[in-house]
Coordinates of C-alpha atoms and ligand atoms in Angstrom, one line a residue:
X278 CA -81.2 -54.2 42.3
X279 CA -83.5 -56.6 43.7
X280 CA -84.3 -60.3 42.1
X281 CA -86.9 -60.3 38.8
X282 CA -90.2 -61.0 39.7
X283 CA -91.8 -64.6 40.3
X284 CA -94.4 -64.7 37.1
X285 CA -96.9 -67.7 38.1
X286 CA -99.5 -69.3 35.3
X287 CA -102.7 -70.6 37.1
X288 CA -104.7 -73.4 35.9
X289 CA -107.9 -73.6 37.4
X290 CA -110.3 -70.7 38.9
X291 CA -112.4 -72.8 41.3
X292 CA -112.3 -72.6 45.3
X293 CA -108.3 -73.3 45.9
X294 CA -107.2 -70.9 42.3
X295 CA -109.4 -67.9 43.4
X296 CA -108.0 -68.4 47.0
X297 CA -104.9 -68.4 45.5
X298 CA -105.1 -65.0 43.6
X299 CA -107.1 -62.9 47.0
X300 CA -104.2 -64.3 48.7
X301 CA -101.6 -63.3 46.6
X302 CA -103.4 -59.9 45.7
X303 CA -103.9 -59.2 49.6
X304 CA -100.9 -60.3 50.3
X305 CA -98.3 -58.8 48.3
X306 CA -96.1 -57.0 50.3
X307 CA -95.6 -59.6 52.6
X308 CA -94.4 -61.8 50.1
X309 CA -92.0 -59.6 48.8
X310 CA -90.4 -58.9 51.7
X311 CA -90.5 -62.7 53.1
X312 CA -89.0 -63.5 49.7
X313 CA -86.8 -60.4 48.7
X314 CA -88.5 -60.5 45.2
X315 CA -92.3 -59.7 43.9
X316 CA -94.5 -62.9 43.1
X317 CA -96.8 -62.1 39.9
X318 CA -99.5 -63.9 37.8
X319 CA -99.0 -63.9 34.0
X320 CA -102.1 -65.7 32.6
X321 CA -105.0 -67.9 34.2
X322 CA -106.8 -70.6 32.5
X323 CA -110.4 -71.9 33.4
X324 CA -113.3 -74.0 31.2
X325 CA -115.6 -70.7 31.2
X326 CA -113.9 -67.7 30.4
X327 CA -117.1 -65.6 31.2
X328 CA -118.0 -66.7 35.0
X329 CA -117.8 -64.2 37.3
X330 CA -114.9 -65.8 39.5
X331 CA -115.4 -62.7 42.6
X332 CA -111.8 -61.7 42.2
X333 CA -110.5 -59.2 39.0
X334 CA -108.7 -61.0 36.2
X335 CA -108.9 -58.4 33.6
X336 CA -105.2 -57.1 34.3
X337 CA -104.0 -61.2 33.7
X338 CA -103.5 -63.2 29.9
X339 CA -106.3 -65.6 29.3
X340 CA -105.9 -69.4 27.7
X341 CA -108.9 -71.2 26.8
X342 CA -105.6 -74.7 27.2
X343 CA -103.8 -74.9 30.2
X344 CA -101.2 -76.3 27.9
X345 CA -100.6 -73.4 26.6
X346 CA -100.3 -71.8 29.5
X347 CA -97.9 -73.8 31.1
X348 CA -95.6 -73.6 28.2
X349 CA -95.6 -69.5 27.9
X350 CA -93.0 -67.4 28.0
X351 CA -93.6 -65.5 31.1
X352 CA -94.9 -68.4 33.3
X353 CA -91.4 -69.5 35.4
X354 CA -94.0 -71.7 37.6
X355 CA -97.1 -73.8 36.3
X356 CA -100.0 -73.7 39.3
X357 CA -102.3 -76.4 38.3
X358 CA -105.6 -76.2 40.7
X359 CA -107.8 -77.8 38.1
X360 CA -107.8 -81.7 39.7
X361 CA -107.8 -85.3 38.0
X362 CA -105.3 -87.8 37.5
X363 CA -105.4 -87.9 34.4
X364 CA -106.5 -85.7 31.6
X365 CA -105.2 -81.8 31.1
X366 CA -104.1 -81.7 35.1
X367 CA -101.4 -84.3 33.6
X368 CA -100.9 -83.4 30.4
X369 CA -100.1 -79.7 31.5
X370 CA -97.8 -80.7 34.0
X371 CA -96.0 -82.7 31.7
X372 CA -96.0 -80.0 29.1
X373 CA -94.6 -77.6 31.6
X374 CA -91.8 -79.6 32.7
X375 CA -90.9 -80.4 29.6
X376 CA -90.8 -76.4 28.7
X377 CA -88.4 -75.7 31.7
X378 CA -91.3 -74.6 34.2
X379 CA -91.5 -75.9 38.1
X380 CA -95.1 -77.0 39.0
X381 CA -97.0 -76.2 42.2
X382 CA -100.5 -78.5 42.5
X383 CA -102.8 -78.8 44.8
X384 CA -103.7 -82.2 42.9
X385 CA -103.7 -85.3 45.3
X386 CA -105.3 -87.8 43.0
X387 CA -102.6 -86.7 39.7
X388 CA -99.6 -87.4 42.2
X389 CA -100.9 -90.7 44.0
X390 CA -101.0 -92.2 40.3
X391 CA -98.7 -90.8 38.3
X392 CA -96.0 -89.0 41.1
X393 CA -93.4 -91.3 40.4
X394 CA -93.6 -90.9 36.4
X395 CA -93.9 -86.9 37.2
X396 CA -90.7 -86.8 40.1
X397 CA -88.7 -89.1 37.1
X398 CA -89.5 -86.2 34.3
X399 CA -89.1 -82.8 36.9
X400 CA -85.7 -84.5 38.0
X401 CA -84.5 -85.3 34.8
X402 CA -85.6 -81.9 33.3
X403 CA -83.8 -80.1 36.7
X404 CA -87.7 -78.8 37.7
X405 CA -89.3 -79.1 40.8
X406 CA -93.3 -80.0 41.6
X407 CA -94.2 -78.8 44.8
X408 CA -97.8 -80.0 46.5
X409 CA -98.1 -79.0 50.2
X410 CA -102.1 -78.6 49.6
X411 CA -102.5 -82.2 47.9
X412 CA -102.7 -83.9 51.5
X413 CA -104.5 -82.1 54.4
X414 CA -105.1 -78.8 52.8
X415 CA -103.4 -76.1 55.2
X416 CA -101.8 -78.6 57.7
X417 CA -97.9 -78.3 56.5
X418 CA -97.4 -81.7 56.8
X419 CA -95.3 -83.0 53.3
X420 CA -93.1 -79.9 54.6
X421 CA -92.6 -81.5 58.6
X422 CA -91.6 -84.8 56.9
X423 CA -89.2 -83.9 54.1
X424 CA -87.4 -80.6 55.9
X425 CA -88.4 -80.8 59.8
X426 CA -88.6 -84.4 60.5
X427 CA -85.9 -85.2 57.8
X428 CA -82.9 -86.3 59.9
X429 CA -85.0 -89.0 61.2
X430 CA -86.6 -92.7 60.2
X431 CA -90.2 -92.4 60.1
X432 CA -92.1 -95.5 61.7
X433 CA -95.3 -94.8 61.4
X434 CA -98.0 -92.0 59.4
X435 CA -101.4 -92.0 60.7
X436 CA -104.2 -89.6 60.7
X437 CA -107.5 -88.1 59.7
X438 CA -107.1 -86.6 56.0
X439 CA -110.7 -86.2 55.0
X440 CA -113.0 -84.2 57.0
X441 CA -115.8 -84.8 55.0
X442 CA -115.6 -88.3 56.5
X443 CA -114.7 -86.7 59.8
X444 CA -117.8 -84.7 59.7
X445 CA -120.3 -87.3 59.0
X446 CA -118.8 -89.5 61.6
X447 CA -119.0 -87.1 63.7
X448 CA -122.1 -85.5 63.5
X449 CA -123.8 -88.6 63.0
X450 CA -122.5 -89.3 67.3
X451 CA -123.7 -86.1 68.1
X452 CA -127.2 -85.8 66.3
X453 CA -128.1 -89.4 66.9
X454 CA -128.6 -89.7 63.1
X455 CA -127.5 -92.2 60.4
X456 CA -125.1 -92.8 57.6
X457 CA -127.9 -91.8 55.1
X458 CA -129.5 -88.7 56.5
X459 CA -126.1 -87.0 57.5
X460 CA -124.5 -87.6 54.2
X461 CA -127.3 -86.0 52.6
X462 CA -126.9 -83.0 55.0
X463 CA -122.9 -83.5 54.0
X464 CA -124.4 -82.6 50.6
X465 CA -126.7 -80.5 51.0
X466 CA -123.4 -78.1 52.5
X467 CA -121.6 -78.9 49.6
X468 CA -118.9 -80.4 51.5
X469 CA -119.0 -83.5 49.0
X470 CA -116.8 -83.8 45.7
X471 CA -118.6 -84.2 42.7
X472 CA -117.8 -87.7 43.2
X473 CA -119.0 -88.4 46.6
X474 CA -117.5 -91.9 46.8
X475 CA -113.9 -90.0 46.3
X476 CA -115.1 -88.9 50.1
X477 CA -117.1 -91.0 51.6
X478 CA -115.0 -94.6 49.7
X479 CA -112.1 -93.5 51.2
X480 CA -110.2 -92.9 48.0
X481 CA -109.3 -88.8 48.4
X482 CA -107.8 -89.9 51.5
X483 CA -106.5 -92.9 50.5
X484 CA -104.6 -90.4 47.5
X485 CA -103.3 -88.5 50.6
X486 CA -101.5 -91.3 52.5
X487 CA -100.1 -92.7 49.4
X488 CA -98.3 -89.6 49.0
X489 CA -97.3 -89.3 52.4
X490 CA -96.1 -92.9 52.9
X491 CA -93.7 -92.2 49.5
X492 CA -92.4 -89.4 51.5
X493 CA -91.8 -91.2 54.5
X494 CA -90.3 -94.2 54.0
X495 CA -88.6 -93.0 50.8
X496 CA -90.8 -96.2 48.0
X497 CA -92.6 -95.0 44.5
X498 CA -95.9 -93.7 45.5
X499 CA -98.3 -97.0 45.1
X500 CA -101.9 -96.5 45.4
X501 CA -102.7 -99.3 44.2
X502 CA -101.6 -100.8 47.2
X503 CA -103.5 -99.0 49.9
X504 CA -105.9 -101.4 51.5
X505 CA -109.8 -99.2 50.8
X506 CA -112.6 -99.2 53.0
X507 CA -115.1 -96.6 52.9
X508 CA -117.7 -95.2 55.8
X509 CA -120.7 -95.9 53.6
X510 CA -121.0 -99.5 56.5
X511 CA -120.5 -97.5 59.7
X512 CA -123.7 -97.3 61.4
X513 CA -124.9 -95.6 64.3
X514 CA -124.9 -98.9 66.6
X515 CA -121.7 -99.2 66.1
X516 CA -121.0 -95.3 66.8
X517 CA -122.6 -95.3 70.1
X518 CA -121.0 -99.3 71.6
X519 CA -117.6 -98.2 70.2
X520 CA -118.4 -94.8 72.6
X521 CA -119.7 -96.9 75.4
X522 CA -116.0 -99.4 75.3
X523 CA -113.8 -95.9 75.5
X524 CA -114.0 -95.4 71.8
X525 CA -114.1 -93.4 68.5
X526 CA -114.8 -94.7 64.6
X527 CA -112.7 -92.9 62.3
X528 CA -111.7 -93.0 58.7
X529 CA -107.9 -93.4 59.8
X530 CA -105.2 -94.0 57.2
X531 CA -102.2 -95.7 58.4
X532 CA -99.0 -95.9 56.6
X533 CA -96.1 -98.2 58.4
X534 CA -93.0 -100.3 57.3
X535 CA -92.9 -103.5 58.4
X536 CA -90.7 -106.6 58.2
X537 CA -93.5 -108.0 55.8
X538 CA -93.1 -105.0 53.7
X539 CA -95.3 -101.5 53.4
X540 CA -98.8 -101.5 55.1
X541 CA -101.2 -99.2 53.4
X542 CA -104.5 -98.9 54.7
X543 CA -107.5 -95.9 55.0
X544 CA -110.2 -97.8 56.7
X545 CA -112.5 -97.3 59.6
X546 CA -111.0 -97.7 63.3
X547 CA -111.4 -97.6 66.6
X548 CA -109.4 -94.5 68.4
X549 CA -109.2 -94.5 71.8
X550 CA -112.1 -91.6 73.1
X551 CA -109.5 -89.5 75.1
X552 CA -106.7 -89.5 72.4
X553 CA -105.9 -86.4 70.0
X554 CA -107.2 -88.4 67.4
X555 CA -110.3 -89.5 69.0
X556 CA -111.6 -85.6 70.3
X557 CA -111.2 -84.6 66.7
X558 CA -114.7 -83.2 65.7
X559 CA -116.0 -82.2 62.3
X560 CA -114.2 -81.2 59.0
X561 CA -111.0 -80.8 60.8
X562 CA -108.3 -83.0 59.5
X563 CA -105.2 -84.4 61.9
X564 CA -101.9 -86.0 60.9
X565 CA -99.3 -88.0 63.0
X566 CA -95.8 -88.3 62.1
X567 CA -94.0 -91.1 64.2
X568 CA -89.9 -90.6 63.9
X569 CA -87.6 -92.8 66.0
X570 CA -86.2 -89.7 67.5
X571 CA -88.5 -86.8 67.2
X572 CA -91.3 -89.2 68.8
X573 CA -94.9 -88.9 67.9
X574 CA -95.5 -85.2 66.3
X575 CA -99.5 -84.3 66.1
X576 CA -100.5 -81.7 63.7
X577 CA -104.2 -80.9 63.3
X578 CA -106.1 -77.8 61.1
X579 CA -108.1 -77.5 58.2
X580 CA -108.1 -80.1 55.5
X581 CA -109.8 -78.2 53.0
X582 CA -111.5 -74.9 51.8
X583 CA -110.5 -72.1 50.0
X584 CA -108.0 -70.0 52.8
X585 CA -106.5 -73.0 54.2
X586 CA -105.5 -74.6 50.6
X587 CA -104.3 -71.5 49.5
X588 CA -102.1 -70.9 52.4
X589 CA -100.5 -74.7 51.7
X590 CA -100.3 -73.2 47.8
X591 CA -98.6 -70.0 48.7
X592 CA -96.0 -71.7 50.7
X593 CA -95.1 -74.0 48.1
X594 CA -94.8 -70.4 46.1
X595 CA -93.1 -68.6 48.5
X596 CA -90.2 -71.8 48.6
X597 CA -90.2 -71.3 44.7
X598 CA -89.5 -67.6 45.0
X599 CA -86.9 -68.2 48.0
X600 CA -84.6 -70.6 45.7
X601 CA -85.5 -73.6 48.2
X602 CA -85.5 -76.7 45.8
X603 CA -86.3 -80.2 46.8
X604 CA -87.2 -83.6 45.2
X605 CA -90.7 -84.5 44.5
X606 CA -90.8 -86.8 47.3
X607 CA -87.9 -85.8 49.3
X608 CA -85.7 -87.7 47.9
X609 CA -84.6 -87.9 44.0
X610 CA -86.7 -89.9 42.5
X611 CA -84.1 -93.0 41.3
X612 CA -83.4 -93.6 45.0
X613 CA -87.1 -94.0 45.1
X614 CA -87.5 -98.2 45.7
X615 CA -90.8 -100.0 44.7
X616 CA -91.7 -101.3 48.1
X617 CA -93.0 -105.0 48.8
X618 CA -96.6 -104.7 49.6
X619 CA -97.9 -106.0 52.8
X620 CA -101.6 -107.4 53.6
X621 CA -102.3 -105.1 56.7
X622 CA -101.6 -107.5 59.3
X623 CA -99.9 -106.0 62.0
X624 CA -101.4 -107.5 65.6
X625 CA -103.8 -105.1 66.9
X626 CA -107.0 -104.8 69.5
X627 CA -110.3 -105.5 67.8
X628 CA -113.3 -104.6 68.7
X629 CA -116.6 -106.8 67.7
X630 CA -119.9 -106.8 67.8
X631 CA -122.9 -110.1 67.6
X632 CA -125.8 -110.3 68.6
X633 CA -126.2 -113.9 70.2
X634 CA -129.3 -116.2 70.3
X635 CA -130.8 -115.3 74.1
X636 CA -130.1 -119.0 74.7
X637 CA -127.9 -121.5 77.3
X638 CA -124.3 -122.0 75.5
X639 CA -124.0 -119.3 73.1
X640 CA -121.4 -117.0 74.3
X641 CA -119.5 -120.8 75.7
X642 CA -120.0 -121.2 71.9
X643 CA -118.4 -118.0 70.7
X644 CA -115.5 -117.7 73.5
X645 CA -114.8 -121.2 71.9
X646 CA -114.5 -119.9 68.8
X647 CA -112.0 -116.9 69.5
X648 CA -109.8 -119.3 71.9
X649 CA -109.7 -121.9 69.4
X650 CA -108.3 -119.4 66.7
X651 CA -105.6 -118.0 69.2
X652 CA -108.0 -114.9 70.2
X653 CA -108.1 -113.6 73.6
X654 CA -110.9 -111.4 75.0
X655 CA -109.6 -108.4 76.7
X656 CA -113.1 -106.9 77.6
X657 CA -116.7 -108.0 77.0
X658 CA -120.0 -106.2 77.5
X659 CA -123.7 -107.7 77.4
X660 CA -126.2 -105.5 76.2
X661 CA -130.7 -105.8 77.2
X662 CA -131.9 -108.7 75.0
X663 CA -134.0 -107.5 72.0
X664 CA -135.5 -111.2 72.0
X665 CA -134.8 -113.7 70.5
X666 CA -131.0 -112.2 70.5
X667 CA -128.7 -110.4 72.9
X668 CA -126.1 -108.0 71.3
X669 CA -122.3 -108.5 72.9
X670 CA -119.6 -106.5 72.7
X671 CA -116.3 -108.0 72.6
X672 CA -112.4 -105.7 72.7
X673 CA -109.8 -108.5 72.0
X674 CA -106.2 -108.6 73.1
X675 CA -103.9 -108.0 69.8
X676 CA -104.4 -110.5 67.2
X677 CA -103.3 -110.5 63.1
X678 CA -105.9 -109.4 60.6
X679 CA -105.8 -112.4 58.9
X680 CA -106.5 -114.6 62.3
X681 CA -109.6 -111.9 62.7
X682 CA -111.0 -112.8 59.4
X683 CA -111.1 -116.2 60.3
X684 CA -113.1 -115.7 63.9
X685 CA -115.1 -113.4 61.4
X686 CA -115.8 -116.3 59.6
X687 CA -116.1 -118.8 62.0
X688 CA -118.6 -116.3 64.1
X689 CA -120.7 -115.8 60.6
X690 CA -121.5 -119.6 59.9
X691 CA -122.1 -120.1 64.0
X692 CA -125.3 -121.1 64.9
X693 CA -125.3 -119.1 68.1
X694 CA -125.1 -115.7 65.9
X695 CA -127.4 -113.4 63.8
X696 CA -126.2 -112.2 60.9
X697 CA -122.6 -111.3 60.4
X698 CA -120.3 -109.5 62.7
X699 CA -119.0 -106.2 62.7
X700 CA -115.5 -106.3 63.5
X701 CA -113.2 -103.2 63.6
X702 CA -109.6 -102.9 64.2
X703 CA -108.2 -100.7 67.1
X704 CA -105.4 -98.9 66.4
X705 CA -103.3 -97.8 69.3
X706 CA -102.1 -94.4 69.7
Ligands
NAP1247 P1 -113.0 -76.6 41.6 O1 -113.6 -75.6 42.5 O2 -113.9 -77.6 40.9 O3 -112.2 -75.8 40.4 C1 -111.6 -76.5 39.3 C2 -111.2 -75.5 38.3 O4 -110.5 -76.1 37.3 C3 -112.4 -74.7 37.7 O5 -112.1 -73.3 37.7 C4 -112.5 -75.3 36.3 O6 -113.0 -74.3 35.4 C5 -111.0 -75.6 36.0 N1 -110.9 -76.7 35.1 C6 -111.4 -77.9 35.1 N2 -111.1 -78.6 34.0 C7 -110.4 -77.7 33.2 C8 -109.8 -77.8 31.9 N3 -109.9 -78.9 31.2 N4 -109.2 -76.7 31.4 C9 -109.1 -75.6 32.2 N5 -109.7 -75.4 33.4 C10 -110.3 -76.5 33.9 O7 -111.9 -77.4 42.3 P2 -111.0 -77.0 43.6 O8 -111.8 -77.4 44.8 O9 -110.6 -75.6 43.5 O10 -109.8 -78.0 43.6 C11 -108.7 -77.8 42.7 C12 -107.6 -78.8 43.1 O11 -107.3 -78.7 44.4 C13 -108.1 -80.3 43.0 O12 -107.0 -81.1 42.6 C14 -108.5 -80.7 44.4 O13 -108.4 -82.0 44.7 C15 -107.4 -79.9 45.2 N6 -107.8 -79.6 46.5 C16 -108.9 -78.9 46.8 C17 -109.3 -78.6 48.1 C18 -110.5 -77.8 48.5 O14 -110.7 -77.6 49.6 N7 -111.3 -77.5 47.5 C19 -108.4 -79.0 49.2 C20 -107.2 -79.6 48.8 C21 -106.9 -79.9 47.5 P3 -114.4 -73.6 35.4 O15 -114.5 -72.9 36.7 O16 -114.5 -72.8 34.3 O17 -115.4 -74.8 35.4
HSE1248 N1 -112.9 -83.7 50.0 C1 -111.8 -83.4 50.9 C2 -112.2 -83.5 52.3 C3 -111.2 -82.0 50.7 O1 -113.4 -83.6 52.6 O2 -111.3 -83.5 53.2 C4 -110.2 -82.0 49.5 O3 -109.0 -82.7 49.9

């Protein structure tokens, strides 16, 4: 006789809950045979019992609570697609632990605040959350690091997790167009959240390496700690002289252990033009796992939308069904440490860009001002002179943050410069 059905209770009917039921509706048979049992859906809970949702829900229970629908009967695994930290995406996890469920969420921003708390209570309870489509959508990447890469120390995690951003950056190269007209052509696609600055302030993403930097270097998921900058400052100048030195601007999020302690940050780089991260176009989201032996793995795909999430959901399903159990973050949660935080200061090219008075001395001025503070000039480029200034581009040899900030200071109060610099860091691949 074969195993007793999977019975799933989902939470949440938008774009990832509805892919999840076509999915699981469609495909059926392949599950069961992949998994030697049947995967089913007890009960669904939404806010709006009436909307038509597109799929048929008639032949599963409705709660108006997700709480009580994580703590039924015949739900063995809470699937909470609702999103929030906080709120009933917490408080229905919570409850379903605490009734002797396992949790599969898609829920980035619950995990990067409250993960540890949640890993703690699953572990103790002898549940398991699973969250594959929390950080880049379909790209199996929580899965490379904690089963594929798992033998090995992982020295860096770098990548593009939001492909809003991607797309904006992007198309704003290829349209000639700025920040403000292509984000409102972001929106006016709907690719934006509700809360566009969880997109375009870097914090969705920021959620995303959080998690992943818990994963990989085995510290209590810290938000908190990753350094934020959004895209909203990027402009097209500094799209097309990045392009014209050899490079991209990305929203890159970079997780790394250092001797300091953990760097954290999801700012905009540099990437060099020809790397993988650097052809990356559009919504399309890529993640780089460094391990000392495995070497640099690249996985790119979609970061988002209904097929791709759902796939990430049903694997996390599929793992359930199987009898494959891990901890939260790979390892239990105890072992977990609470990791120094480090100021992102690891050397690295810059690149910057002034625009110089037109007149004898200034760029004896600002050469000055980089060699006095240690900075040496790898590259420089002179660009026509819009009177009365002259813009210069400048690609430094590897230099700390913190030394960078100074020159930025230094270069701001100069009176050879107008207005303040743009300096970006460029982060070698
Ligand atoms: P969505 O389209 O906005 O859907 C959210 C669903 O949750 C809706 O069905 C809503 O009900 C329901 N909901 C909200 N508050 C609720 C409450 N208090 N009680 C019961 N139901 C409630 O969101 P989504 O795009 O599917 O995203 C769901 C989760 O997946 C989020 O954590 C998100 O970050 C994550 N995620 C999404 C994507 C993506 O591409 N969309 C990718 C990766 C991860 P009503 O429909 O009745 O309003
Ligand atoms: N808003 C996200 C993005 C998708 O643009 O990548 C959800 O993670």
């Amino acid at each position: 006789m074969g195993q007793s059905p999977l019975r799933l209770g989902i939470a949440g009917l938008g774009t990832v809950g509805v892919g999840v039921i076509r999915m699981l509706r469609k495909n059926a048979q392949l599950i069961e045979a992949r998994t030697g049992r049947q995967v089913t859906i007890s009960a669904v809970s939404a806010r709006s019992k009436g909307k038509d949702r597109g799929v048929p829900l008639d032949s599963y229970a409705w709660e108006d609570d997700p709480v009580a629908l994580a703590t039924r009967d015949d739900v063995d695994v809470f699937v909470e697609l609702m999103g929030g930290s906080d709120g009933p995406a917490k408080a229905a996890t919570e409850a379903a632990i605490k009734a002797g469920k396992d949790v599969v969420t898609a829920n980035k921003a619950m995990l990067a605040v409250n993960g540890h708390a949640l890993a703690g209570l699953a572990e103790t309870a002898g549940q398991v959350i699973r969250y594959e489509a929390a950080v880049a959508g379909g790209i199996p990447v929580v899965k490379a690091l904690t089963e594929g890469l798992a033998g090995n120390e992982i020295t860096r995690v770098l990548g593009v997790m939001n492909g809003t951003c991607n797309y904006i950056l992007t198309r704003m190269e290829t349209a000639g167009l700025p920040y403000d007209t292509v984000f409102k052509e972001a929106d006016d696609l709907g690719y934006l959240e509700a809360d566009p600055n969880l997109d375009v302030g870097g914090i969705d993403a920021g959620h995303k390496l959080a998690i992943l930097a818990s994963v990989a270097f085995g510290t209590q998921v810290d938000f908190d700690s990753v350094t934020l900058e959004g895209i909203g400052s990027v402009t097209i100048d500094d799209i097309t002289a990045a392009k014209d030195m050899g490079y991209r601007i990305k929203l890159l999020g970079v997780a790394q252990m250092t001797g300091r302690g953990l760097e954290q940050r999801m700012t905009p780089c540099l990437v060099p033009y020809n790397s993988p991260l650097g052809q990356l176009e559009g919504g399309t989201n890529m993640v780089i796992l460094e391990g000392e032996h495995s070497g640099q793995i690249v996985l790119r795909g979609a970061g988002a939308g209904e097929g791709p999430t759902a796939s990430a959901v049903l694997s996390d399903i599929l793992d359930l069904a199987r009898g494959l159990r891990l901890a939260t973050f790979g390892q239990p949660a105890n072992t977990l440490v609470a990791a120094k935080s480090a100021a992102s200061d690891t050397p690295a090219p810059h690149y910057i860009r002034i625009h110089l008075q037109d007149k004898p001395g200034a760029l004896a001025k600002t050469a000055a001002i980089l060699g006095e503070a240690g900075v040496s000039i790898n590259r420089m480029r002179q660009y026509g002179h819009d009177e009365p200034t002259a813009q210069v581009l400048i690609v430094t040899h590897k230099t700390s943050g913190s030394t960078i900030e100074s020159v930025r200071e230094q270069l701001s109060k100069s009176s050879v410069t107008d207005g303040t610099p743009v300096i970006l860091r460029i982060e070698e691949i």
